[in-house]
Tab-separated table of C-alpha atoms and ligand atoms in Angstrom:
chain	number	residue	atom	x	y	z
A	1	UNK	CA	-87.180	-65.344	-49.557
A	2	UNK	CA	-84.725	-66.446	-46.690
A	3	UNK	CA	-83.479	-63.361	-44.924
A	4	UNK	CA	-80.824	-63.399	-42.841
A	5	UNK	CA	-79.719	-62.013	-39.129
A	6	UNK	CA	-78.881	-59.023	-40.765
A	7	UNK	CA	-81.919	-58.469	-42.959
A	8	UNK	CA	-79.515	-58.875	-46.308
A	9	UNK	CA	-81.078	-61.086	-48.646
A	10	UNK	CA	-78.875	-63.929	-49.534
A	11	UNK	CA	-78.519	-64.232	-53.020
A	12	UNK	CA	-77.469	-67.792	-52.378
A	13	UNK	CA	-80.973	-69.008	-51.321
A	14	UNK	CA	-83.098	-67.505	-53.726
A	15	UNK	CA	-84.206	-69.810	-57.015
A	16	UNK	CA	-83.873	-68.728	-59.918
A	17	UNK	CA	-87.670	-67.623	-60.405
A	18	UNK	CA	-86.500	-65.415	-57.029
A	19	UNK	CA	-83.953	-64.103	-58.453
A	20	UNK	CA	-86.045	-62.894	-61.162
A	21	UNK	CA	-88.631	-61.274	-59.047
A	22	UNK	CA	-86.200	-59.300	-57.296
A	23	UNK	CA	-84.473	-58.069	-60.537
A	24	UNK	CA	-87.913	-56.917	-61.873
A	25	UNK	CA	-88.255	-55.001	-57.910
A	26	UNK	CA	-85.361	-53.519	-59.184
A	27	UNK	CA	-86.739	-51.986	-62.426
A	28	UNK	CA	-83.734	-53.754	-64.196
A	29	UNK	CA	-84.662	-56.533	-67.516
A	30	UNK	CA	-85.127	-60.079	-66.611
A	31	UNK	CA	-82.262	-61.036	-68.187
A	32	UNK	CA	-79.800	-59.455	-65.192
A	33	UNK	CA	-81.075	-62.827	-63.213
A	34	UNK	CA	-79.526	-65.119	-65.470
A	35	UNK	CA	-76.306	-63.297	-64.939
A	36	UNK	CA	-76.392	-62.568	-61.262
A	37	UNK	CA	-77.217	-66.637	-60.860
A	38	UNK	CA	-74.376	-67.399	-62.469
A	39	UNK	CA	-71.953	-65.626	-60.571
A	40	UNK	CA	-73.870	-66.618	-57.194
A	41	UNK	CA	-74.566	-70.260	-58.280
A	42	UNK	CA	-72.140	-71.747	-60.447
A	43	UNK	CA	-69.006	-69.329	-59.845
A	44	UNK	CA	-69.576	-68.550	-55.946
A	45	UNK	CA	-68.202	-65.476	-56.016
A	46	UNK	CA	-67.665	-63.583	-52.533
A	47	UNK	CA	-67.774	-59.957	-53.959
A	48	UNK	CA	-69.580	-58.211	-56.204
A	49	UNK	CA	-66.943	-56.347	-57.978
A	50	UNK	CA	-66.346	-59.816	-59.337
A	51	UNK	CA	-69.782	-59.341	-61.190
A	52	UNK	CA	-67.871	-57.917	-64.254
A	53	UNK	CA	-70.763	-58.044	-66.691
A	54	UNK	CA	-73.205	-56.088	-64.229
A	55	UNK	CA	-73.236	-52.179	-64.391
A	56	UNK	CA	-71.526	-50.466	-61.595
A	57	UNK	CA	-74.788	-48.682	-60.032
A	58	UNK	CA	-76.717	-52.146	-60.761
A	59	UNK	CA	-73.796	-53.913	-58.576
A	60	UNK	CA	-73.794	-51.087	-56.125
A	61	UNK	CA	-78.081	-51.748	-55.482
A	62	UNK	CA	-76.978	-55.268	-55.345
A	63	UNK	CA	-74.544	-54.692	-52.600
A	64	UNK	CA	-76.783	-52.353	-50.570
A	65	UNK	CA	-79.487	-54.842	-50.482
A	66	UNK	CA	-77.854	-58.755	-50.724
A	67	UNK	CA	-74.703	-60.549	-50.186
A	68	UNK	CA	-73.350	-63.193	-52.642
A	69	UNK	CA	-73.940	-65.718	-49.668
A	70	UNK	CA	-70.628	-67.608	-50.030
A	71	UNK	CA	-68.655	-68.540	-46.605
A	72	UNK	CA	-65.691	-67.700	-45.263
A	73	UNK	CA	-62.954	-70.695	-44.612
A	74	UNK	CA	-61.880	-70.714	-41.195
A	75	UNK	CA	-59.750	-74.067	-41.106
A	76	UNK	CA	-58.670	-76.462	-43.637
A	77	UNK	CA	-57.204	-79.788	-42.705
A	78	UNK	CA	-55.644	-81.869	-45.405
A	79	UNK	CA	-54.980	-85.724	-44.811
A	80	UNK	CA	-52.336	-87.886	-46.312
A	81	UNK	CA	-54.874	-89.669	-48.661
A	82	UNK	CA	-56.259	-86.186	-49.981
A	83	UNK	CA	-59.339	-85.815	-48.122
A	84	UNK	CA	-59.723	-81.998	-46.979
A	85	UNK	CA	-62.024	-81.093	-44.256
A	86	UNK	CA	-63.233	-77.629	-43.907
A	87	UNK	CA	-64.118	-75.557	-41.298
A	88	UNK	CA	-66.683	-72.841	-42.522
A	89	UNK	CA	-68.072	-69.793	-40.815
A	90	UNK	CA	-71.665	-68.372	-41.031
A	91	UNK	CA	-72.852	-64.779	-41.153
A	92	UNK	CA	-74.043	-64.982	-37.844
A	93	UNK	CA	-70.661	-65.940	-36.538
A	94	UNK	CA	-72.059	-70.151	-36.318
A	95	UNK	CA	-69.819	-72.811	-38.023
A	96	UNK	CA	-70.036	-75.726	-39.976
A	97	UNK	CA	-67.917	-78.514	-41.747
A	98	UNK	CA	-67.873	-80.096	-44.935
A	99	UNK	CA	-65.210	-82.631	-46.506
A	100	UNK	CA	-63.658	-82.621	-49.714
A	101	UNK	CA	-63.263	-86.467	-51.089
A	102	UNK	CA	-61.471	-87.259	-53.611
A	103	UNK	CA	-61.832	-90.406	-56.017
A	104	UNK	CA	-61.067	-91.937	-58.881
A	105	UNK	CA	-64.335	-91.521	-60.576
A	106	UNK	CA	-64.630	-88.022	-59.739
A	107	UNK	CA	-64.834	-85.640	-56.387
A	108	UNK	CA	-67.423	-85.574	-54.224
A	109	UNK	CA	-68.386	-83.273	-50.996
A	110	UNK	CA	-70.031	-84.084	-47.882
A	111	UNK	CA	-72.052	-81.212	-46.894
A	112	UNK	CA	-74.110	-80.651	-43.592
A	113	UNK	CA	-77.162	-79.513	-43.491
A	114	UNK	CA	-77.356	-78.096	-39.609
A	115	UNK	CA	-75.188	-76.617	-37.118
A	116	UNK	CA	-75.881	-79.686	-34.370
A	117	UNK	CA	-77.914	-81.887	-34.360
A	118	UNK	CA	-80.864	-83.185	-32.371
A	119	UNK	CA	-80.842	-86.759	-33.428
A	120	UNK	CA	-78.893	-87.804	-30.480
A	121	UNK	CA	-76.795	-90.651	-31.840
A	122	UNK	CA	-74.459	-92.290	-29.257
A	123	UNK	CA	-71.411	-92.270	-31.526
A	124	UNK	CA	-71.578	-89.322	-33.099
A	125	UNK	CA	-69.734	-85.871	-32.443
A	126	UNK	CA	-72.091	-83.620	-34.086
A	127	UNK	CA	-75.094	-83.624	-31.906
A	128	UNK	CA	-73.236	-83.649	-28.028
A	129	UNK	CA	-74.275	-79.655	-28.122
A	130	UNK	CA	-77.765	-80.323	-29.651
A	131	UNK	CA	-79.331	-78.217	-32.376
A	132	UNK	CA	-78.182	-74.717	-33.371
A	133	UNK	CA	-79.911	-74.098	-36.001
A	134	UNK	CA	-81.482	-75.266	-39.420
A	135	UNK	CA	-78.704	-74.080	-42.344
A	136	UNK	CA	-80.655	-72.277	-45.258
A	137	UNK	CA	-80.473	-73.676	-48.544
A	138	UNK	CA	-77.941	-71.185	-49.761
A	139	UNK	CA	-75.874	-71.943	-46.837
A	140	UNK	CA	-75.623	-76.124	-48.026
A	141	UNK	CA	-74.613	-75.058	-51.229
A	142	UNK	CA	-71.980	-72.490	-50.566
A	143	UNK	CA	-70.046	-75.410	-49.034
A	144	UNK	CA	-69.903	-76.907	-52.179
A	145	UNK	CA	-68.545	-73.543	-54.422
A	146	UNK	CA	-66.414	-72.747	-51.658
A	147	UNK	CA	-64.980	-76.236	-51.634
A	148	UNK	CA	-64.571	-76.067	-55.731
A	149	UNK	CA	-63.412	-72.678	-55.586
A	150	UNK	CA	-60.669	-72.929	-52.981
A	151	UNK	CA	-59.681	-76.867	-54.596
A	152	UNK	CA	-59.877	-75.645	-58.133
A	153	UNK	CA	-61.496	-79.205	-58.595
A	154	UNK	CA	-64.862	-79.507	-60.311
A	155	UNK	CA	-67.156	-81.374	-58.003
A	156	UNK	CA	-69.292	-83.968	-59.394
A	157	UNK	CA	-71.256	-85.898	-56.742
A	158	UNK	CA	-72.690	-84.820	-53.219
A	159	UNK	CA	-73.515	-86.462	-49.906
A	160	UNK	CA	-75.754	-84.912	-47.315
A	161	UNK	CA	-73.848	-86.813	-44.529
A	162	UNK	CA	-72.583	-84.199	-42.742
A	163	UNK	CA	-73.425	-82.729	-39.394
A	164	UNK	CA	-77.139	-82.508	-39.352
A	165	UNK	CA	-80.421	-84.690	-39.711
A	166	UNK	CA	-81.239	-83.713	-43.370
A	167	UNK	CA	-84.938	-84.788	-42.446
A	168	UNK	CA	-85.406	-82.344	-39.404
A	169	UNK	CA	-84.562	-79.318	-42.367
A	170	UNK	CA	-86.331	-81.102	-45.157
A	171	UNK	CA	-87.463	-78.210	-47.327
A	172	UNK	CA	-84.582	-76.214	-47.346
A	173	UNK	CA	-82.102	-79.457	-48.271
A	174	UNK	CA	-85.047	-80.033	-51.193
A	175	UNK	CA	-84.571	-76.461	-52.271
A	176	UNK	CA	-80.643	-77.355	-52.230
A	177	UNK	CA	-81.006	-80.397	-54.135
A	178	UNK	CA	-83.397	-78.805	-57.306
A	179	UNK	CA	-81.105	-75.703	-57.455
A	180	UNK	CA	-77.374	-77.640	-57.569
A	181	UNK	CA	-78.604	-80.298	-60.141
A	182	UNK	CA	-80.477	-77.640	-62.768
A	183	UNK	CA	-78.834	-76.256	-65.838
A	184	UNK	CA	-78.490	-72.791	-64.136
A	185	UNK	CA	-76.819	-74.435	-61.081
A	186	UNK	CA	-73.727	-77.267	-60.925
A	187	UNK	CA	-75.789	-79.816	-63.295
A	188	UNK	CA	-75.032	-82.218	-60.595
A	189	UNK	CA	-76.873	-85.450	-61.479
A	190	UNK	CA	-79.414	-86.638	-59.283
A	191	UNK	CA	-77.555	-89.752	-59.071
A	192	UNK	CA	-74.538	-88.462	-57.895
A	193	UNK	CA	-76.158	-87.027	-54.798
A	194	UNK	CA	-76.729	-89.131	-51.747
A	195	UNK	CA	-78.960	-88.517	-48.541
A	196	UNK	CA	-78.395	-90.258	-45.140
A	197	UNK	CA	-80.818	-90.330	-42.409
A	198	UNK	CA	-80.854	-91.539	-39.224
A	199	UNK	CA	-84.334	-92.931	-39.686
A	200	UNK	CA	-86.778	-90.085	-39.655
A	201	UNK	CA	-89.636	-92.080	-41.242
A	202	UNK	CA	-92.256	-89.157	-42.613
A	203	UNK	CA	-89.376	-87.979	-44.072
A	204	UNK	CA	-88.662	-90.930	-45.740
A	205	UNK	CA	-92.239	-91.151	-47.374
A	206	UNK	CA	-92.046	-87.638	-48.274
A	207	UNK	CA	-88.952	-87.640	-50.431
A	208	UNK	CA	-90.648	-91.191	-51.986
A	209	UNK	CA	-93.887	-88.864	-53.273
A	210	UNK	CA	-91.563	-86.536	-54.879
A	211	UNK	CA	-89.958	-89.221	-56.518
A	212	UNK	CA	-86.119	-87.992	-57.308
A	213	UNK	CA	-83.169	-89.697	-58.631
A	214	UNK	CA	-80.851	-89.407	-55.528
A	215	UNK	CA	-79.522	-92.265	-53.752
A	216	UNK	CA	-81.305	-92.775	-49.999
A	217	UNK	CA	-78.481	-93.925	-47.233
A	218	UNK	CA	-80.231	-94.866	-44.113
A	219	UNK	CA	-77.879	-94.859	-40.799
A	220	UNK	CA	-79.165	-98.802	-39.531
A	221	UNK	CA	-75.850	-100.130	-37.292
A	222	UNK	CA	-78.172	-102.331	-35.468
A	223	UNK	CA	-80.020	-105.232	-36.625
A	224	UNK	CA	-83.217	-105.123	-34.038
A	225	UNK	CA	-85.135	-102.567	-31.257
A	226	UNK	CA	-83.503	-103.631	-28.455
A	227	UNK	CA	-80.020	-102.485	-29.358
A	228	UNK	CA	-80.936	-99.315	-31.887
A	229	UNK	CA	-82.713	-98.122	-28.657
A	230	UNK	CA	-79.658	-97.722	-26.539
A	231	UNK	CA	-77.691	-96.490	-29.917
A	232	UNK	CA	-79.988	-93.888	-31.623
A	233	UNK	CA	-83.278	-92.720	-29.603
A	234	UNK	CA	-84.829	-92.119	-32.869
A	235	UNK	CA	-85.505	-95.561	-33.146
A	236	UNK	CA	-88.198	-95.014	-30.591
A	237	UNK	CA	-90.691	-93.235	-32.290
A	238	UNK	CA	-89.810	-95.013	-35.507
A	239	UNK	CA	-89.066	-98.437	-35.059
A	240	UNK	CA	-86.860	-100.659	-36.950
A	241	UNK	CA	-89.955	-102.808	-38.837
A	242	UNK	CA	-91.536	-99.182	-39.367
A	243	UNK	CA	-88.469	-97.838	-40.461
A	244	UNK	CA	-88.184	-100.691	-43.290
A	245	UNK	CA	-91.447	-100.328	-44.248
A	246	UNK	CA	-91.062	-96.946	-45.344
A	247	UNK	CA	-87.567	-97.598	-47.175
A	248	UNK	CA	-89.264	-100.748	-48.779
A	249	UNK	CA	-91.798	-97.971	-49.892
A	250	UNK	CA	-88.909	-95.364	-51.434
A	251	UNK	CA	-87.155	-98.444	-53.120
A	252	UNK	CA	-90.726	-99.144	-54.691
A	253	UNK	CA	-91.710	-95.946	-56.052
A	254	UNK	CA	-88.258	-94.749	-57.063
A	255	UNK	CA	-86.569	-98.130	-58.720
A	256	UNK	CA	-83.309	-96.961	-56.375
A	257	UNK	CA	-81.220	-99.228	-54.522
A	258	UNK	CA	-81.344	-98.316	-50.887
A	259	UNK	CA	-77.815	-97.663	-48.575
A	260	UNK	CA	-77.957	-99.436	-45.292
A	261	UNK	CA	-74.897	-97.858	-43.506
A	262	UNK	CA	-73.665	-100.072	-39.955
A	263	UNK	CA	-71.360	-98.759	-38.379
A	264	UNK	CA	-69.156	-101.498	-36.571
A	265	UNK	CA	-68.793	-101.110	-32.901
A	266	UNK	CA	-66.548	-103.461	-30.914
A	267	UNK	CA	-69.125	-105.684	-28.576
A	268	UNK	CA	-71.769	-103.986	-29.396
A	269	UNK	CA	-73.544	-104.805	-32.795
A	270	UNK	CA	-70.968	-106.681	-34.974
A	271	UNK	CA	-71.141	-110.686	-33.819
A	272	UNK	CA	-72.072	-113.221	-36.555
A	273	UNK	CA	-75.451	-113.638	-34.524
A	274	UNK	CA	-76.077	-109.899	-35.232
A	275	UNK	CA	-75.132	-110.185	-39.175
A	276	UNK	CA	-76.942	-113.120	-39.554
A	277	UNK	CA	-80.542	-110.911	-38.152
A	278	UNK	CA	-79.465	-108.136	-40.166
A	279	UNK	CA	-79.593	-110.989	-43.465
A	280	UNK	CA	-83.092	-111.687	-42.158
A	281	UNK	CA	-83.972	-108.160	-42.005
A	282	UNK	CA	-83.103	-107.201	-45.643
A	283	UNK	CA	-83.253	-110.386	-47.753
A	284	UNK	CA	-85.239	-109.632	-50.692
A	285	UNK	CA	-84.518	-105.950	-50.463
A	286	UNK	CA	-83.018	-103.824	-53.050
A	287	UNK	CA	-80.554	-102.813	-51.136
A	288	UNK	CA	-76.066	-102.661	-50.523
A	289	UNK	CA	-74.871	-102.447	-46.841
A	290	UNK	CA	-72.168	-100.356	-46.271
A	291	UNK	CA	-69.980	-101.378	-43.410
A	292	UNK	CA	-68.206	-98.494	-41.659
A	293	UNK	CA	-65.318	-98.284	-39.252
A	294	UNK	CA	-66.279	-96.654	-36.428
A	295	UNK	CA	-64.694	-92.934	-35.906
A	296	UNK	CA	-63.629	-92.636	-32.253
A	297	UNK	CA	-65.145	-89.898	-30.932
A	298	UNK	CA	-62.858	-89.145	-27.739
A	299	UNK	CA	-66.038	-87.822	-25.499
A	300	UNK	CA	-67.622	-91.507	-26.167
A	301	UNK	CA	-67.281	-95.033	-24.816
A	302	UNK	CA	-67.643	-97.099	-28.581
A	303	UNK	CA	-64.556	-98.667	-30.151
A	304	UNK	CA	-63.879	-99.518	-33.418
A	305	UNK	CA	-64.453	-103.301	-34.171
A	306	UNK	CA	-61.397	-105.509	-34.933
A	307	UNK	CA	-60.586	-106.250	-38.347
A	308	UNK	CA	-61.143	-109.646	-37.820
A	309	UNK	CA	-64.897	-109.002	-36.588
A	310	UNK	CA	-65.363	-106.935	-39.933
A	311	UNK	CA	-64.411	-109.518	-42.018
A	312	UNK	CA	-66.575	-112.141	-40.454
A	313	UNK	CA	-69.277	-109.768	-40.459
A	314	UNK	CA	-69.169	-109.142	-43.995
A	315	UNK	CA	-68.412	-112.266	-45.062
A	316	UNK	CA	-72.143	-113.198	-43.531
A	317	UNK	CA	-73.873	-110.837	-45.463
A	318	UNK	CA	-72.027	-111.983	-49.067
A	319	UNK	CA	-72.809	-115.783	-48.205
A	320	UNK	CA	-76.279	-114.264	-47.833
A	321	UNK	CA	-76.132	-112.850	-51.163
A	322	UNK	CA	-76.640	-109.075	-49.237
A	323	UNK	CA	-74.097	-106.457	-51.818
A	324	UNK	CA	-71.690	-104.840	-49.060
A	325	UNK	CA	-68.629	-103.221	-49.360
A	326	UNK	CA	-66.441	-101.846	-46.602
A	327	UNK	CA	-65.713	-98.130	-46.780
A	328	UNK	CA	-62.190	-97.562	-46.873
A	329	UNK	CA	-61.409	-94.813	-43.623
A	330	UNK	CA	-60.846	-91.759	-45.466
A	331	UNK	CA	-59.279	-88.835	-43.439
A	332	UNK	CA	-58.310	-91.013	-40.415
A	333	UNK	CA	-55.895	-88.625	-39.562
A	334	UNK	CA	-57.971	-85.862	-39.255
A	335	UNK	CA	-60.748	-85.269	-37.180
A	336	UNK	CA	-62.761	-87.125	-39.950
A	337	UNK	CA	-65.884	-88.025	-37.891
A	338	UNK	CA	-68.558	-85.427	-38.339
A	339	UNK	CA	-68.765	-82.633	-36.222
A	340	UNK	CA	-65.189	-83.266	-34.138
A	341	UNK	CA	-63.632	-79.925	-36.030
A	342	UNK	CA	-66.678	-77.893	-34.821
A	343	UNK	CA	-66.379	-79.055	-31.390
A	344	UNK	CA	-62.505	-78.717	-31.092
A	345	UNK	CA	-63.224	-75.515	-33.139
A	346	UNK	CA	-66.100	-74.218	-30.207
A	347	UNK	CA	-63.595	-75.170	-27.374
A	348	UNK	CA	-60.391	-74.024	-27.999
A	349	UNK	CA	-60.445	-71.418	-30.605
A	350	UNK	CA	-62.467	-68.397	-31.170
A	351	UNK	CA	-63.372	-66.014	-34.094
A	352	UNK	CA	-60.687	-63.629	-34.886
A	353	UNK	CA	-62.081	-60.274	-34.523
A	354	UNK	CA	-62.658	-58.343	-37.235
A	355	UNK	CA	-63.240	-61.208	-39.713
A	356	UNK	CA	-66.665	-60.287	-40.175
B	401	SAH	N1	-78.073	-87.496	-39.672
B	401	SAH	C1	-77.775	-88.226	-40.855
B	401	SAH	C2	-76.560	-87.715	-41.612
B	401	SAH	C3	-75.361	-87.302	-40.809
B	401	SAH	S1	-74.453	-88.562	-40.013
B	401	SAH	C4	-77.623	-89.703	-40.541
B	401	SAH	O1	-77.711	-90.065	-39.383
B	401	SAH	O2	-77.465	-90.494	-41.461
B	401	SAH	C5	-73.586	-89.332	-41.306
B	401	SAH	C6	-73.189	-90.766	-41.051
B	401	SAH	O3	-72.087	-90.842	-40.129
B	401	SAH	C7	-74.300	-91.601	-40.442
B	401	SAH	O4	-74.327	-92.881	-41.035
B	401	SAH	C8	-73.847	-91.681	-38.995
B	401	SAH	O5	-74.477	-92.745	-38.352
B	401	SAH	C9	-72.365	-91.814	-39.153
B	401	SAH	N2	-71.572	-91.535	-37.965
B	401	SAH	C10	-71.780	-90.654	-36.979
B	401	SAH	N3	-70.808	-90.715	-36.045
B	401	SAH	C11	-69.952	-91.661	-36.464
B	401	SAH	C12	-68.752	-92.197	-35.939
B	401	SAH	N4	-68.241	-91.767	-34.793
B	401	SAH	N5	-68.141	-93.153	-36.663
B	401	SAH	C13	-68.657	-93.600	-37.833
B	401	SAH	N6	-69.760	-93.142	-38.372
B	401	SAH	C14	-70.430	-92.185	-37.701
């Protein structure tokens, strides 16, 4: 069981089979677990007195010895096209954002999976202060009741593509995944749920052996060593020929089309000589690029490439035969990119006292 700073159990984290062993500790019939993961799990309620089929004394134990593990929304901002980024706060006074999105085929969330991140990336917000801390399973999902409760939309797909490395906190984001897709959880489909990685290659070869359903989104934007070196130091301990071997691997023992996202940064990887290396790299493959506009990150040198440049670059790829689409900017006037709330959040604003 994952304890907390405080030494509560979080109801949040525990499995259903957990949740059952610590009814029975209780002295109380099994079936209280069904009932108590309902509330926790598929209504993400914040206080037990919300618990209305539970006996007083039984909600009272509760209460002495767990909490209901949902968060506490700090910020909300809401942009024009109805994308709503949240700002959430953890128990041990850590934050951590998450993005409503919604579409015409249903809503999805973009949940993160750390607070920081150790990855490194050049262009990304969410790892200039490094790692925090690993987020516990219970702490991933919250995002997503707290996100449905506070919308009042049902949310029917997820993407781990927040702040984090998903990889670098593997076991708790698998614990995540089994409890929000089962029948005492959301039901969310394994195919609605999408991972990215930066690259982490055992990681990669681990999720292949167990063989889910969920989509795998691998962060590429660059087409060779040279230039994923200066971009993302992951690339070197696992190089780019390593790093396809492994999704070539995932693609064969799930059957599931691989994500290639590329991020388009002006000068830097998105000339027609660079699309046309990135065709040789994944002809053949099972695989859809996704072309993304580049969030500016104020703190970082990259620009966003010019639409003209986009267009030639993806037009390469299609006369290659390579699926791409171009993902339309949501939220790109908010502080969209992933981790920019937390660090305006860390620098200019503090916890109100007495929140907690
Ligand atoms: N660590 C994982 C998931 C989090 S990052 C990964 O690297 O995939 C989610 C996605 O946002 C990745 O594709 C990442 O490369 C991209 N990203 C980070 N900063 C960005 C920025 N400033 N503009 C556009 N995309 C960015």
């Amino acid at each position: 069981m994952t304890l907390n700073k405080s030494k509560t159990i979080n109801l949040m984290d525990l499995s259903i089979e957990e949740t059952g062993e610590l009814v029975a500790g209780l002295g109380e019939p099994r079936f209280r677990a069904a009932q108590i993961y309902k509330w926790v799990h598929q209504k993400g309620v914040s206080r037990f007195d919300e618990m209305t089929d539970l006996s007083l004394k039984l909600r009272e134990r509760l209460q002495a010895l767990t909490t209901p593990g949902s968060l506490e929304i700090l910020t909300r901002q809401k942009s024009k096209d109805g994308t709503v980024k949240f700002l959430f706060g953890l128990a041990d006074r850590e934050t951590v954002e998450s993005v409503f999105l919604p579409h015409d085929y249903g809503n999805s969330v973009c949940v993160s999976t750390q607070v920081g991140c150790r990855m490194g990336c050049g262009f990304c917000a969410s790892t200039m202060g490094g790692l925090v801390r690993n987020l516990t399973p219970g702490e991933i999902y919250a995002q997503v009741t707290g996100i449905q409760n506070d919308t009042g939309k049902r949310v029917s797909s997820i993407v781990i593509m927040g702040s984090g490395e998903p990889m670098d906190n593997l076991d708790h984001v698998l614990k995540f995944i089994t409890m929000i897709t089962a029948a005492s959880g959301l039901q969310i489909g394994a195919r609605h749920i999408t991972l990215s990685t930066c690259g982490v290659v055992p990681g990669i070869m681990k999720l292949a052996a167990f063989d889910l359903q969920i989509t795998l989104s691998v962060s590429l934007h660059a087409p060779n060593d040279l230039l994923r070196d200066t971009m993302m130091p992951v690339n070197r301990k696992y190089p780019v020929r390593q790093l396809m071997e492994a999704c070539r691997e995932y693609i064969s023992v799930t059957n599931r089309r691989v994500t290639f996202e590329y991020a388009l940064i002006k000068g830097v990887n998105d000339s027609a000589g660079q699309a046309e290396e990135l065709v040789r790299l994944l002809r053949g493959m099972l695989c859809h690029v996704n072309l993304i506009p580049l969030n500016r990150v104020d703190e970082r040198e990259y620009r966003q490439s010019d639409r003209e440049r986009v267009q030639n670059f993806r037009e390469v790829l299609e006369g290659a035969g390579i699926p791409v689409t171009v993902r339309r900017e949501k939220g790109a006037d908010i502080d969209a990119a992933c981790g920019q709330l937390r660090r305006r959040a860390v620098k200019e604003w503090r916890w109100p006292d007495g929140l907690l």
